[in-house]
Coordinates of C-alpha atoms in Angstrom, one line a residue:
M1425 CA 0.0 0.0 0.0
L1426 CA 1.2 3.5 -0.9
K1427 CA 3.8 2.0 -3.2
P1428 CA 3.8 -0.6 -6.0
K1429 CA 5.0 -4.1 -5.4
Q1430 CA 8.8 -4.4 -5.2
M1431 CA 10.0 -5.9 -8.5
S1432 CA 13.1 -7.9 -9.5
R1433 CA 14.7 -8.2 -12.9
A1434 CA 15.9 -11.6 -14.0
V1435 CA 17.3 -13.5 -17.0
I1436 CA 16.7 -17.1 -17.8
V1437 CA 19.4 -18.8 -19.9
G1438 CA 19.5 -22.3 -21.3
H1439 CA 20.1 -24.6 -24.2
K1440 CA 17.6 -24.4 -27.1
N1441 CA 16.5 -28.0 -26.6
I1442 CA 14.8 -27.0 -23.3
L1443 CA 13.2 -23.8 -24.5
E1444 CA 9.8 -25.3 -25.0
E1445 CA 9.8 -26.8 -21.4
T1446 CA 11.0 -23.4 -20.0
V1447 CA 8.2 -21.5 -21.9
D1448 CA 5.6 -24.0 -20.7
A1449 CA 6.8 -23.6 -17.1
L1450 CA 6.8 -19.8 -17.3
H1451 CA 3.3 -19.8 -18.8
K1452 CA 1.9 -22.1 -16.0
A1453 CA 3.5 -19.9 -13.3
N1454 CA 2.0 -16.8 -14.8
L1455 CA 4.6 -14.6 -12.9
F1456 CA 7.2 -13.5 -15.4
H1457 CA 6.8 -10.3 -17.4
I1458 CA 8.8 -11.0 -20.5
E1459 CA 10.8 -8.0 -21.9
D1460 CA 10.5 -8.2 -25.6
F1461 CA 13.9 -8.6 -27.3
N1462 CA 14.9 -6.2 -30.1
E1463 CA 17.8 -7.2 -32.3
D1464 CA 20.8 -4.9 -31.8
G1465 CA 23.3 -6.2 -34.3
S1466 CA 24.9 -8.7 -31.9
D1467 CA 24.9 -12.5 -32.3
L1468 CA 21.6 -12.6 -30.5
K1469 CA 18.6 -13.0 -32.8
I1470 CA 14.8 -13.1 -32.3
G1471 CA 13.7 -16.7 -32.0
K1472 CA 11.4 -18.6 -34.3
P1473 CA 7.9 -19.9 -33.3
F1474 CA 7.6 -23.6 -32.3
E1475 CA 6.7 -25.9 -35.1
S1476 CA 3.3 -26.7 -33.7
G1477 CA 2.3 -23.1 -33.8
S1478 CA 1.1 -23.0 -37.4
E1479 CA -1.3 -25.9 -37.1
V1480 CA -2.6 -24.7 -33.7
S1481 CA -3.2 -21.2 -35.2
K1482 CA -5.3 -22.7 -38.0
K1483 CA -7.4 -24.6 -35.5
L1484 CA -7.8 -21.4 -33.4
V1485 CA -9.0 -19.4 -36.5
K1486 CA -11.5 -22.2 -37.3
I1487 CA -12.9 -22.4 -33.7
R1488 CA -13.2 -18.6 -33.5
S1489 CA -15.0 -18.5 -36.8
I1490 CA -17.4 -21.2 -35.6
A1491 CA -17.9 -19.3 -32.3
S1492 CA -18.8 -16.1 -34.3
L1493 CA -21.2 -18.0 -36.6
L1494 CA -23.0 -19.6 -33.6
G1495 CA -22.9 -16.5 -31.6
V1496 CA -21.2 -18.2 -28.6
K1497 CA -20.3 -15.6 -25.9
D1498 CA -18.3 -15.8 -22.7
V1499 CA -20.5 -17.3 -20.0
A1500 CA -19.8 -19.0 -16.7
V1501 CA -19.5 -22.7 -17.3
E1502 CA -18.1 -25.7 -15.4
K1503 CA -14.3 -25.9 -16.1
Q1504 CA -13.1 -28.8 -18.2
C1505 CA -9.9 -30.9 -18.1
P1506 CA -7.5 -29.9 -20.9
S1507 CA -6.7 -33.5 -21.7
E1508 CA -10.3 -34.3 -22.3
V1509 CA -10.7 -31.3 -24.6
C1510 CA -7.6 -32.3 -26.5
S1511 CA -8.7 -35.8 -27.0
Q1512 CA -11.9 -34.8 -28.7
L1513 CA -10.6 -31.6 -30.3
D1514 CA -9.8 -32.8 -33.8
S1515 CA -12.8 -35.0 -34.3
S1516 CA -15.4 -32.7 -32.7
L1517 CA -14.0 -29.7 -34.5
D1518 CA -14.2 -31.4 -37.9
K1519 CA -17.6 -32.7 -37.2
L1520 CA -18.9 -29.3 -35.9
D1521 CA -17.3 -27.6 -38.9
D1522 CA -19.0 -29.9 -41.4
E1523 CA -22.4 -29.7 -39.7
L1524 CA -22.3 -25.9 -39.4
G1525 CA -20.9 -25.6 -42.9
V1526 CA -23.9 -27.5 -44.4
L1527 CA -26.3 -25.4 -42.4
A1528 CA -24.6 -22.1 -43.2
E1529 CA -24.5 -22.9 -46.9
K1530 CA -28.3 -23.8 -46.9
K1531 CA -29.0 -20.6 -45.0
H1532 CA -26.9 -18.6 -47.4
V1533 CA -28.8 -19.9 -50.4
L1534 CA -32.2 -19.3 -48.8
E1535 CA -31.2 -15.8 -47.7
N1536 CA -30.2 -15.0 -51.3
E1537 CA -33.5 -16.4 -52.5
L1538 CA -35.3 -14.3 -49.9
K1539 CA -33.5 -11.2 -51.2
E1540 CA -34.5 -12.0 -54.8
I1541 CA -38.1 -12.5 -53.6
G1542 CA -38.0 -9.2 -51.9
S1543 CA -36.6 -7.6 -55.0
S1544 CA -39.3 -9.1 -57.2
K1545 CA -42.0 -8.1 -54.7
K1546 CA -40.7 -4.5 -54.7
D1547 CA -40.8 -4.4 -58.5
L1548 CA -44.3 -5.8 -58.7
L1549 CA -45.9 -3.4 -56.1
P1550 CA -46.1 -0.4 -58.5
F1551 CA -48.3 -2.5 -60.9
I1552 CA -50.4 -4.4 -58.4
N1553 CA -53.6 -2.6 -59.2
I1554 CA -53.2 -2.8 -63.0
D1555 CA -54.8 -6.0 -64.2
L1556 CA -52.5 -6.6 -67.1
D1557 CA -50.2 -9.6 -67.9
L1558 CA -46.5 -8.6 -67.6
D1559 CA -45.8 -10.3 -70.9
L1560 CA -47.8 -7.6 -72.6
Y1561 CA -45.3 -4.9 -71.4
R1562 CA -42.6 -6.0 -73.9
G1563 CA -41.8 -7.4 -77.3
Y1564 CA -43.2 -4.7 -79.6
E1565 CA -41.6 -3.3 -82.7
N1566 CA -44.0 -0.5 -83.5
L1567 CA -45.2 0.3 -79.9
A1568 CA -43.5 2.2 -77.2
V1569 CA -44.3 1.2 -73.6
F1570 CA -44.1 3.7 -70.7
A1571 CA -44.4 2.2 -67.2
G1572 CA -44.0 4.2 -64.0
H1573 CA -45.7 6.9 -61.8
V1574 CA -47.2 10.3 -62.5
K1575 CA -48.5 13.0 -60.2
E1576 CA -51.6 13.9 -62.3
N1577 CA -53.9 12.6 -65.0
V1578 CA -52.1 12.7 -68.3
E1579 CA -54.8 11.2 -70.6
P1580 CA -56.2 14.6 -71.8
S1581 CA -52.7 15.7 -72.9
I1582 CA -51.9 12.4 -74.6
S1583 CA -55.3 12.4 -76.5
K1584 CA -54.3 15.7 -78.1
I1585 CA -51.1 14.1 -79.5
T1586 CA -52.7 10.9 -80.7
S1587 CA -55.8 8.9 -80.6
S1588 CA -54.0 5.6 -80.9
Y1589 CA -52.9 4.8 -77.4
E1590 CA -53.8 2.4 -74.6
L1591 CA -53.6 3.8 -71.0
Y1592 CA -53.9 2.0 -67.7
H1593 CA -53.8 4.4 -64.7
D1594 CA -54.2 3.6 -61.0
Q1595 CA -55.5 6.9 -59.6
H1596 CA -54.7 5.9 -56.0
S1597 CA -51.0 5.1 -56.4
G1598 CA -50.3 7.1 -59.5
A1599 CA -49.1 4.0 -61.4
V1600 CA -49.4 4.3 -65.1
V1601 CA -48.8 2.0 -68.1
L1602 CA -49.1 3.6 -71.5
F1603 CA -48.9 2.0 -75.0
V1604 CA -48.4 4.5 -77.9
A1605 CA -47.1 4.3 -81.5
R1606 CA -43.4 4.5 -81.6
D1607 CA -43.4 7.5 -83.9
K1608 CA -45.3 9.4 -81.2
A1609 CA -43.1 8.3 -78.3
A1610 CA -40.9 11.5 -78.2
D1611 CA -44.0 13.8 -78.0
V1612 CA -45.6 11.6 -75.3
A1613 CA -42.3 11.4 -73.3
E1614 CA -42.3 15.2 -73.2
V1615 CA -45.9 15.3 -71.9
L1616 CA -45.0 12.7 -69.3
A1617 CA -42.0 14.6 -68.2
G1618 CA -44.2 17.6 -67.5
A1619 CA -46.3 15.4 -65.3
S1620 CA -43.2 14.4 -63.2
F1621 CA -43.2 10.9 -64.7
K1622 CA -40.9 8.5 -62.9
E1623 CA -40.1 5.3 -64.7
S1624 CA -40.4 1.9 -62.9
R1625 CA -38.5 -1.3 -63.7
V1626 CA -40.8 -3.9 -65.1
P1627 CA -40.0 -7.3 -63.6
V1628 CA -39.1 -10.1 -66.0
L1629 CA -42.1 -12.3 -65.0
S1630 CA -45.2 -13.7 -66.7
G1631 CA -48.6 -13.2 -65.3
V1632 CA -50.9 -10.6 -63.7
P1633 CA -49.1 -8.7 -60.9
S1634 CA -51.8 -9.3 -58.3
R1635 CA -51.7 -13.1 -58.8
L1636 CA -47.9 -13.1 -59.0
L1637 CA -47.7 -11.2 -55.7
A1638 CA -49.8 -13.7 -53.9
D1639 CA -47.5 -16.6 -55.1
I1640 CA -44.4 -14.6 -54.2
E1641 CA -45.7 -13.8 -50.7
Q1642 CA -46.5 -17.5 -50.1
K1643 CA -43.0 -18.4 -51.3
E1644 CA -41.6 -15.7 -49.0
V1645 CA -43.4 -17.3 -46.1
D1646 CA -42.0 -20.8 -47.0
V1647 CA -38.4 -19.6 -47.4
T1648 CA -38.6 -17.7 -44.1
R1649 CA -39.9 -20.8 -42.3
K1650 CA -37.0 -22.8 -43.8
I1651 CA -34.5 -20.2 -42.5
E1652 CA -36.1 -20.3 -39.1
A1653 CA -35.8 -24.1 -39.1
I1654 CA -32.1 -23.8 -39.9
N1655 CA -31.7 -21.2 -37.2
T1656 CA -33.2 -23.6 -34.8
E1657 CA -30.7 -26.3 -35.8
I1658 CA -27.9 -23.8 -35.4
E1659 CA -29.1 -22.8 -32.0
A1660 CA -29.2 -26.6 -31.1
L1661 CA -25.6 -26.8 -32.2
K1662 CA -24.7 -23.8 -30.1
L1663 CA -26.3 -25.4 -27.0
K1664 CA -24.6 -28.7 -27.7
Y1665 CA -21.1 -27.4 -28.4
A1666 CA -20.9 -24.1 -26.4
D1667 CA -18.8 -25.5 -23.6
F1668 CA -16.5 -27.3 -26.0
I1669 CA -16.1 -24.2 -28.1
L1670 CA -15.2 -22.0 -25.1
A1671 CA -12.8 -24.6 -23.6
S1672 CA -11.2 -25.3 -27.0
N1673 CA -10.8 -21.6 -27.8
E1674 CA -9.1 -21.1 -24.4
L1675 CA -6.8 -24.1 -24.8
L1676 CA -5.8 -23.2 -28.4
S1677 CA -5.2 -19.6 -27.3
I1678 CA -2.8 -20.8 -24.7
E1679 CA -1.0 -23.0 -27.1
V1680 CA -0.7 -20.2 -29.7
Q1681 CA 0.6 -17.8 -26.9
K1682 CA 3.3 -20.4 -26.0
S1683 CA 4.2 -21.2 -29.6
E1684 CA 4.8 -17.6 -30.4
A1685 CA 6.8 -16.9 -27.2
P1686 CA 10.2 -17.3 -29.0
L1687 CA 9.4 -14.2 -31.1
R1688 CA 10.0 -12.2 -27.8
I1689 CA 13.1 -14.1 -26.8
A1690 CA 16.8 -13.7 -27.7
T1691 CA 18.4 -16.8 -29.2
T1692 CA 21.7 -18.0 -30.7
E1693 CA 22.2 -21.2 -32.7
S1694 CA 22.2 -23.3 -29.5
S1695 CA 20.9 -21.2 -26.6
F1696 CA 18.2 -18.8 -25.5
L1697 CA 18.0 -15.8 -23.1
I1698 CA 14.7 -14.6 -21.6
D1699 CA 14.8 -11.2 -20.0
G1700 CA 12.0 -10.0 -17.7
W1701 CA 10.5 -8.9 -14.4
L1702 CA 8.5 -10.3 -11.6
P1703 CA 7.5 -9.4 -8.0
T1704 CA 10.4 -9.9 -5.7
E1705 CA 8.3 -11.9 -3.3
Q1706 CA 7.7 -14.5 -6.0
Y1707 CA 11.2 -14.8 -7.3
V1708 CA 12.0 -18.0 -5.4
E1709 CA 8.7 -19.6 -6.6
M1710 CA 9.5 -18.9 -10.2
E1711 CA 13.1 -20.1 -9.9
R1712 CA 11.8 -23.4 -8.3
T1713 CA 9.2 -23.8 -11.1
V1714 CA 11.8 -23.3 -13.9
N1715 CA 14.3 -25.7 -12.3
A1716 CA 11.7 -28.4 -11.8
A1717 CA 10.5 -28.1 -15.4
T1718 CA 14.0 -28.3 -16.9
N1719 CA 15.7 -30.6 -14.3
G1720 CA 18.0 -27.7 -13.3
R1721 CA 19.3 -27.2 -16.9
A1722 CA 17.9 -23.6 -17.2
F1723 CA 19.6 -21.0 -15.1
V1724 CA 17.7 -18.1 -13.5
S1725 CA 19.9 -15.1 -12.5
P1726 CA 18.9 -11.8 -10.9
L1727 CA 20.0 -8.5 -12.4
D1728 CA 20.6 -5.2 -10.7
I1729 CA 18.1 -2.5 -11.5
T1730 CA 20.1 0.4 -12.8
K1731 CA 18.9 4.0 -12.8
P1732 CA 17.9 4.0 -16.5
D1733 CA 15.9 0.8 -15.8
I1734 CA 13.6 2.5 -13.2
K1735 CA 11.3 3.8 -15.9
K1736 CA 11.1 0.4 -17.5
V1737 CA 10.0 -1.4 -14.4
P1738 CA 6.4 -2.8 -14.9
I1739 CA 4.1 -1.8 -12.1
E1740 CA 1.9 -4.1 -10.1
Y1741 CA -0.4 -2.5 -7.5
D1742 CA 0.0 -3.7 -3.9
N1743 CA -3.3 -2.7 -2.3
P1744 CA -5.8 -4.4 0.0
K1745 CA -8.9 -5.8 -1.6
I1746 CA -11.1 -2.9 -0.3
I1747 CA -8.8 -0.3 -2.0
S1748 CA -8.3 -2.2 -5.3
P1749 CA -11.4 -0.8 -7.0
L1750 CA -9.8 2.7 -6.9
Q1751 CA -7.1 1.4 -9.1
E1752 CA -9.6 1.8 -12.0
I1753 CA -9.4 5.6 -11.4
M1754 CA -5.6 5.4 -11.3
N1755 CA -5.5 3.5 -14.6
L1756 CA -7.5 6.2 -16.3
Y1757 CA -4.8 8.7 -15.4
G1758 CA -1.8 6.4 -15.5
R1759 CA 0.0 3.9 -13.2
P1760 CA 2.6 5.3 -10.8
T1761 CA 6.2 4.9 -11.8
Y1762 CA 8.4 2.5 -9.7
K1763 CA 9.7 5.1 -7.3
E1764 CA 6.5 7.0 -6.8
I1765 CA 3.9 6.7 -4.1
D1766 CA 0.8 4.9 -5.3
P1767 CA -2.1 7.3 -4.4
S1768 CA -4.8 4.6 -4.6
A1769 CA -5.1 4.5 -0.8
L1770 CA -5.3 8.3 -0.6
I1771 CA -8.0 8.6 -3.2
F1772 CA -9.9 5.7 -1.5
I1773 CA -10.5 8.4 1.2
T1774 CA -10.5 11.7 -0.7
F1775 CA -12.6 10.7 -3.8
P1776 CA -15.7 9.4 -2.0
L1777 CA -15.3 12.2 0.6
L1778 CA -15.4 14.9 -2.0
Y1779 CA -18.2 13.1 -3.9
G1780 CA -20.2 12.9 -0.7
M1781 CA -19.6 16.5 0.2
I1782 CA -21.0 17.5 -3.3
L1783 CA -24.1 15.3 -3.4
G1784 CA -24.9 15.0 0.3
D1785 CA -28.5 13.7 0.1
I1786 CA -30.0 10.8 2.0
G1787 CA -32.6 10.0 -0.7
Y1788 CA -30.2 9.9 -3.7
A1789 CA -27.6 8.0 -1.6
L1790 CA -30.1 5.2 -0.8
I1791 CA -31.3 5.0 -4.5
L1792 CA -27.8 4.9 -5.9
L1793 CA -26.6 2.5 -3.2
T1794 CA -29.5 0.1 -4.0
L1795 CA -28.8 0.4 -7.7
A1796 CA -25.1 -0.3 -7.3
L1797 CA -25.7 -3.3 -5.1
A1798 CA -28.2 -4.7 -7.5
I1799 CA -26.0 -4.3 -10.6
K1800 CA -23.1 -5.8 -8.7
K1801 CA -25.1 -8.9 -8.0
I1802 CA -26.7 -9.2 -11.4
V1803 CA -23.8 -8.4 -13.7
S1804 CA -20.8 -10.8 -13.4
S1805 CA -18.4 -8.7 -15.5
D1806 CA -15.0 -8.1 -13.9
A1807 CA -15.0 -4.6 -15.5
V1808 CA -18.3 -3.6 -13.9
K1809 CA -17.8 -4.8 -10.3
P1810 CA -15.0 -2.4 -9.4
L1811 CA -17.0 0.6 -10.7
M1812 CA -20.0 -0.5 -8.7
N1813 CA -17.7 -0.8 -5.6
I1814 CA -16.5 2.8 -6.2
L1815 CA -20.2 3.9 -6.5
I1816 CA -21.0 2.1 -3.2
Y1817 CA -18.1 3.8 -1.4
C1818 CA -19.3 7.2 -2.7
Q1819 CA -22.9 6.6 -1.6
V1820 CA -21.8 5.6 1.9
S1821 CA -20.0 9.0 2.0
T1822 CA -23.1 10.7 0.5
L1823 CA -25.3 9.1 3.1
F1824 CA -23.1 10.5 5.9
F1825 CA -23.1 14.0 4.5
G1826 CA -26.8 13.7 3.7
I1827 CA -27.4 13.1 7.4
L1828 CA -25.1 16.0 8.3
Y1829 CA -26.8 18.3 5.8
G1830 CA -30.3 17.0 6.7
E1831 CA -31.4 16.6 3.1
F1832 CA -33.7 14.1 1.5
L1833 CA -34.5 14.3 -2.3
G1834 CA -34.1 18.1 -2.0
F1835 CA -36.3 18.4 1.1
P1836 CA -34.7 19.8 4.3
L1837 CA -35.5 17.4 7.1
A1838 CA -35.3 20.0 9.8
G1839 CA -36.9 23.4 10.1
Y1840 CA -34.5 26.4 10.0
H1841 CA -35.3 29.8 11.6
G1842 CA -38.9 29.8 10.4
Y1843 CA -38.4 27.7 7.2
P1844 CA -40.4 24.4 7.6
G1845 CA -38.8 21.0 7.4
L1846 CA -40.0 17.6 6.1
I1847 CA -40.2 16.2 9.7
P1848 CA -42.7 18.0 11.8
G1849 CA -41.2 19.3 15.1
F1850 CA -37.6 18.7 14.0
E1851 CA -35.8 22.0 14.2
T1852 CA -32.2 22.9 13.6
I1853 CA -30.0 23.2 16.7
D1854 CA -27.9 26.4 16.5
L1855 CA -24.3 25.7 17.5
L1856 CA -22.0 28.5 16.3
A1857 CA -22.4 31.9 14.7
T1858 CA -20.4 32.7 11.6
P1859 CA -18.8 36.0 10.5
F1860 CA -21.4 36.2 7.8
P1861 CA -24.7 38.0 8.5
G1862 CA -27.7 35.6 8.9
E1863 CA -25.5 32.4 8.7
V1864 CA -25.5 30.2 11.8
I1865 CA -23.9 26.8 11.9
G1866 CA -26.1 24.2 13.5
F1867 CA -27.3 20.6 13.2
P1868 CA -28.2 19.6 10.6
L1869 CA -26.4 22.0 8.4
H1870 CA -28.4 23.9 5.7
R1871 CA -26.2 24.5 2.7
T1872 CA -28.7 26.8 1.1
H1873 CA -28.6 29.1 4.1
L1874 CA -24.8 28.9 4.7
V1875 CA -23.5 29.7 1.2
M1876 CA -20.7 32.0 2.2
T1877 CA -19.7 29.8 5.1
F1878 CA -19.5 26.8 2.8
I1879 CA -17.5 28.7 0.2
V1880 CA -14.8 29.5 2.9
A1881 CA -15.0 25.9 4.2
T1882 CA -14.5 24.3 0.8
V1883 CA -11.5 26.6 0.1
L1884 CA -10.0 25.3 3.4
V1885 CA -10.8 21.8 2.4
G1886 CA -9.0 22.5 -0.8
L1887 CA -5.9 23.8 1.0
L1888 CA -5.8 20.7 3.1
H1889 CA -6.1 18.5 0.0
L1890 CA -3.4 20.4 -1.8
N1891 CA -1.0 20.3 1.1
L1892 CA -1.5 16.6 1.3
G1893 CA -0.4 16.5 -2.3
Y1894 CA 2.7 18.6 -1.4
A1895 CA 3.5 16.2 1.5
V1896 CA 3.3 13.2 -0.8
G1897 CA 5.4 15.1 -3.4
F1898 CA 8.0 15.7 -0.7
I1899 CA 8.3 12.0 -0.1
N1900 CA 8.4 11.2 -3.9
E1901 CA 11.2 13.8 -4.4
K1902 CA 13.1 12.4 -1.4
R1903 CA 13.0 8.9 -2.9
K1904 CA 14.0 10.1 -6.4
H1905 CA 16.6 12.8 -5.7
G1906 CA 17.3 13.0 -2.0
I1907 CA 16.3 15.2 0.9
S1908 CA 17.8 18.4 -0.4
A1909 CA 15.8 18.3 -3.6
A1910 CA 12.6 17.5 -1.6
I1911 CA 13.1 20.4 0.7
F1912 CA 13.6 23.0 -2.1
E1913 CA 11.1 21.6 -4.6
K1914 CA 8.2 20.7 -2.3
G1915 CA 9.1 22.0 1.2
S1916 CA 9.3 25.5 -0.2
W1917 CA 5.6 25.5 -0.8
F1918 CA 4.9 25.0 2.9
V1919 CA 7.3 27.9 3.7
V1920 CA 5.5 30.1 1.2
Q1921 CA 2.1 29.3 2.6
F1922 CA 3.3 29.8 6.2
G1923 CA 4.7 33.2 5.1
I1924 CA 1.3 34.1 3.6
L1925 CA -0.4 33.0 6.9
L1926 CA 2.0 35.1 9.0
T1927 CA 1.4 38.1 6.6
V1928 CA -2.4 37.8 7.1
L1929 CA -2.0 37.7 10.8
G1930 CA 0.3 40.7 10.6
Y1931 CA -2.3 42.5 8.6
L1932 CA -4.8 41.8 11.4
E1933 CA -2.3 43.3 13.8
M1934 CA -1.8 40.0 15.6
L1935 CA 1.9 39.7 14.6
P1936 CA 4.6 41.9 13.0
I1937 CA 3.7 42.0 9.3
V1938 CA 7.5 42.0 8.4
A1939 CA 7.9 38.5 9.8
G1940 CA 5.4 37.1 7.3
I1941 CA 7.0 39.0 4.4
V1942 CA 10.4 37.6 5.4
V1943 CA 9.2 34.0 5.6
F1944 CA 7.4 34.4 2.3
L1945 CA 10.5 35.7 0.6
I1946 CA 12.6 32.8 2.0
G1947 CA 10.0 30.4 0.6
V1948 CA 10.2 32.1 -2.9
V1949 CA 14.0 31.8 -2.9
M1950 CA 13.8 28.1 -2.0
L1951 CA 11.2 27.7 -4.7
V1952 CA 13.5 29.3 -7.3
K1953 CA 16.4 27.1 -6.2
G1954 CA 14.2 23.9 -6.3
E1955 CA 12.1 24.5 -9.5
G1956 CA 13.9 27.3 -11.2
V1957 CA 12.0 30.3 -12.7
K1958 CA 8.8 28.3 -13.3
G1959 CA 8.4 28.0 -9.5
P1960 CA 7.4 31.6 -8.8
I1961 CA 5.3 31.7 -12.0
E1962 CA 3.2 28.9 -10.5
L1963 CA 2.5 30.8 -7.3
P1964 CA -0.9 32.2 -8.5
S1965 CA -1.9 28.6 -9.1
L1966 CA -2.0 28.1 -5.3
L1967 CA -4.9 30.6 -5.2
S1968 CA -6.7 29.3 -8.3
N1969 CA -6.4 25.7 -7.2
S1970 CA -7.8 26.5 -3.8
L1971 CA -10.7 28.4 -5.3
S1972 CA -11.4 25.5 -7.6
Y1973 CA -12.7 23.6 -4.6
T1974 CA -15.7 25.9 -4.3
R1975 CA -17.2 23.7 -7.0
I1976 CA -18.1 21.4 -4.1
I1977 CA -20.7 23.8 -2.9
A1978 CA -21.6 25.1 -6.4
V1979 CA -22.4 21.7 -7.9
G1980 CA -24.1 20.6 -4.6
L1981 CA -26.4 23.7 -4.7
S1982 CA -27.3 23.0 -8.4
S1983 CA -28.4 19.5 -7.5
I1984 CA -30.5 20.9 -4.6
S1985 CA -32.0 23.5 -7.0
I1986 CA -33.1 20.8 -9.5
A1987 CA -34.6 18.6 -6.8
S1988 CA -36.4 21.5 -5.2
T1989 CA -37.8 22.6 -8.5
V1990 CA -39.1 19.1 -9.2
N1991 CA -40.7 19.1 -5.7
L1992 CA -42.2 22.6 -6.3
I1993 CA -43.7 21.6 -9.6
A1994 CA -45.1 18.3 -8.4
F1995 CA -46.5 19.4 -5.1
G1996 CA -47.0 23.1 -5.5
M1997 CA -48.2 23.9 -9.0
I1998 CA -49.6 20.6 -10.3
W1999 CA -51.2 19.5 -7.0
P2000 CA -52.4 22.7 -5.3
P2001 CA -53.5 22.5 -1.7
G2002 CA -57.2 21.7 -1.3
S2003 CA -57.7 20.3 -4.8
P2004 CA -59.4 16.9 -5.0
I2005 CA -57.4 13.8 -5.6
G2006 CA -57.6 12.7 -9.3
G2007 CA -55.8 12.8 -12.6
M2008 CA -53.6 15.8 -11.6
T2009 CA -52.4 13.9 -8.5
I2010 CA -51.3 11.0 -10.7
F2011 CA -49.6 13.5 -13.1
A2012 CA -47.8 15.0 -10.0
I2013 CA -46.5 11.6 -9.0
V2014 CA -45.2 11.0 -12.6
V2015 CA -43.5 14.4 -12.6
F2016 CA -42.0 13.7 -9.2
L2017 CA -40.6 10.3 -10.2
F2018 CA -39.4 11.4 -13.6
G2019 CA -37.7 14.5 -12.3
H2020 CA -35.9 12.7 -9.5
A2021 CA -34.9 9.9 -11.8
L2022 CA -33.3 12.4 -14.1
N2023 CA -31.6 14.1 -11.2
T2024 CA -30.4 10.7 -9.9
A2025 CA -28.6 10.2 -13.2
L2026 CA -27.1 13.7 -12.9
S2027 CA -26.1 12.8 -9.3
I2028 CA -23.8 10.1 -10.7
I2029 CA -22.2 12.2 -13.4
A2030 CA -21.8 15.7 -12.0
P2031 CA -20.4 14.9 -8.5
G2032 CA -18.3 12.1 -10.0
L2033 CA -16.7 14.2 -12.7
H2034 CA -16.0 17.2 -10.4
A2035 CA -14.6 15.0 -7.7
L2036 CA -12.4 13.3 -10.3
R2037 CA -11.2 16.6 -11.6
L2038 CA -10.1 17.7 -8.2
Q2039 CA -8.1 14.5 -7.9
Y2040 CA -6.5 14.6 -11.3
V2041 CA -5.8 18.3 -11.8
E2042 CA -5.5 19.9 -8.4
F2043 CA -4.3 17.0 -6.2
F2044 CA -2.2 14.9 -8.6
G2045 CA -0.7 18.1 -10.1
K2046 CA 1.2 18.6 -6.8
F2047 CA 3.1 15.3 -6.7
Y2048 CA 2.1 12.7 -9.3
E2049 CA 4.0 11.9 -12.5
G2050 CA 2.4 8.6 -13.6
G2051 CA 3.1 6.8 -16.8
G2052 CA 4.2 3.5 -15.3
R2053 CA 4.0 0.3 -17.5
K2054 CA 1.4 -2.3 -16.6
Y2055 CA 2.8 -5.6 -15.1
D2056 CA 1.6 -8.2 -17.7
P2057 CA 3.0 -11.6 -16.8
F2058 CA 3.4 -14.3 -19.4
G2059 CA 0.5 -16.6 -18.8
Y2060 CA -3.2 -17.1 -19.1
I2061 CA -5.9 -16.9 -16.4
R2062 CA -8.1 -19.9 -17.2
K2063 CA -11.9 -19.6 -17.2
Y2064 CA -13.0 -22.7 -19.0
T2065 CA -10.3 -25.3 -18.4
E2066 CA -8.2 -26.3 -15.5
E2067 CA -5.3 -28.7 -14.8
K2068 CA -6.3 -31.8 -12.9

């Protein structure tokens, strides 16, 4: 906690004839983070994949293709023994591939047929109300045929051009079929263009469109039923082979991973060298595993971690289970470097605390707490559970501050100096007068009546948070560059702030003002020595960062305003006092539920984003560098197979 796991660098050396056993042992151990080898012109070359890799890769591609066609997804199933899966892999894979291939081909043919039916149906629809055989639309030498749609009756205009024509016109759809002498076609085309004529494609079919459509629709039903029957067979295959597919995919993925491992390893004609990292506490275990797998023929040797290596060290968190969900917030920003303090334990406290200070409502806390617990129980995803745990931590904090503020869905629980509360007879207990007129601190607190007090309080909270950052930064600098650098780079900020405090006290005539000025100037000189010219330039950021914490009260008041507005509309305007219970009452309930549901969603987003910003920008900006590499050991976490 407060720092990543201690890591060790090691190399594994041996003869090439034991490379496969060594790789297999490392994979099973799932401890060794392999450092990819890059050729540098020396005698060491990147290794070649194991011979079995090509065949295994082909099987993996096939099983994944089958899984995609069947729609097999990751589900919780009983783990299988790898040896049992291997024994039936080839036969079952070929059998499944053949069965699915036949069904897929049949389905493909039927789907193409269904598309053709749909196309024919679409072509027939324009002529459905014209009782004329489609064979009569074509095959003439001296007649021109116009088939399509018009927006108006064109017969009067055509009759002026020629009396020798045949016109079929559906007034309802605008469909028109016109037969005229070919020598009049140009004049008729001009008339039709003036009527916004749009030509339609005549399907190459024989028969009256209305009768053809009935046959086509029946055929469409038959083909659809055949496709549904094939889908049923495919679903049966999915249910029968789902466990086998998931287990085979995992097993083949492991084999491919192992067969391609030499591509990351340095080799010569007769030997290999594997460079990598692992947690120091597990070094002995890995050494024992490799020795057992190779009968002591592979040599594991530790390497000293040099200063240039520090930035290369892969980072593995070392936090208790209760803190580990906050690592998701760290990963969004970047893992700590090897010599940095890991702030996960700090934001485990500060993030939910700031979130709760912003939201601070009993009602929303209970709603979101219930929601988080329900999602955590229903959804088994490893990506969702940490987020729900963070939400639970935040709602516990929100519940605490909700009790402190005395708020429930925007309603004040206690009365305050003549303002009524939700609970009859429950009045605020005055405890302490503030310097601001009309603002008295009591229990419960009323944020809406203590705005100036809360602004000052949030700035003080900000100063505490920022100074915690400077303190952590002091430790980080001491680790990286020694005590002297820590004093000048981070300790100077404490001196500057102390000088400002003494100056304020001097201004209030409580101390000599010159003392504060002297201390402040000493701090500035230290700052220049520690951070150079940029140090004094960043002095105004101390004020701006502190004022940034006023968002705690600002966002909190905005949430109260939305909730209060919903309450006012629902129980003030829509349901006036003395009105009979009826439809408006139901509408009031709908408005109340919808309004608070919307504000509940905002209660996740707004406090979360602002609390996160205060961590990332203000807090981390004082000490945190980040950018560490993820510790990614060579191995596989099995979900569907297990060694027996």
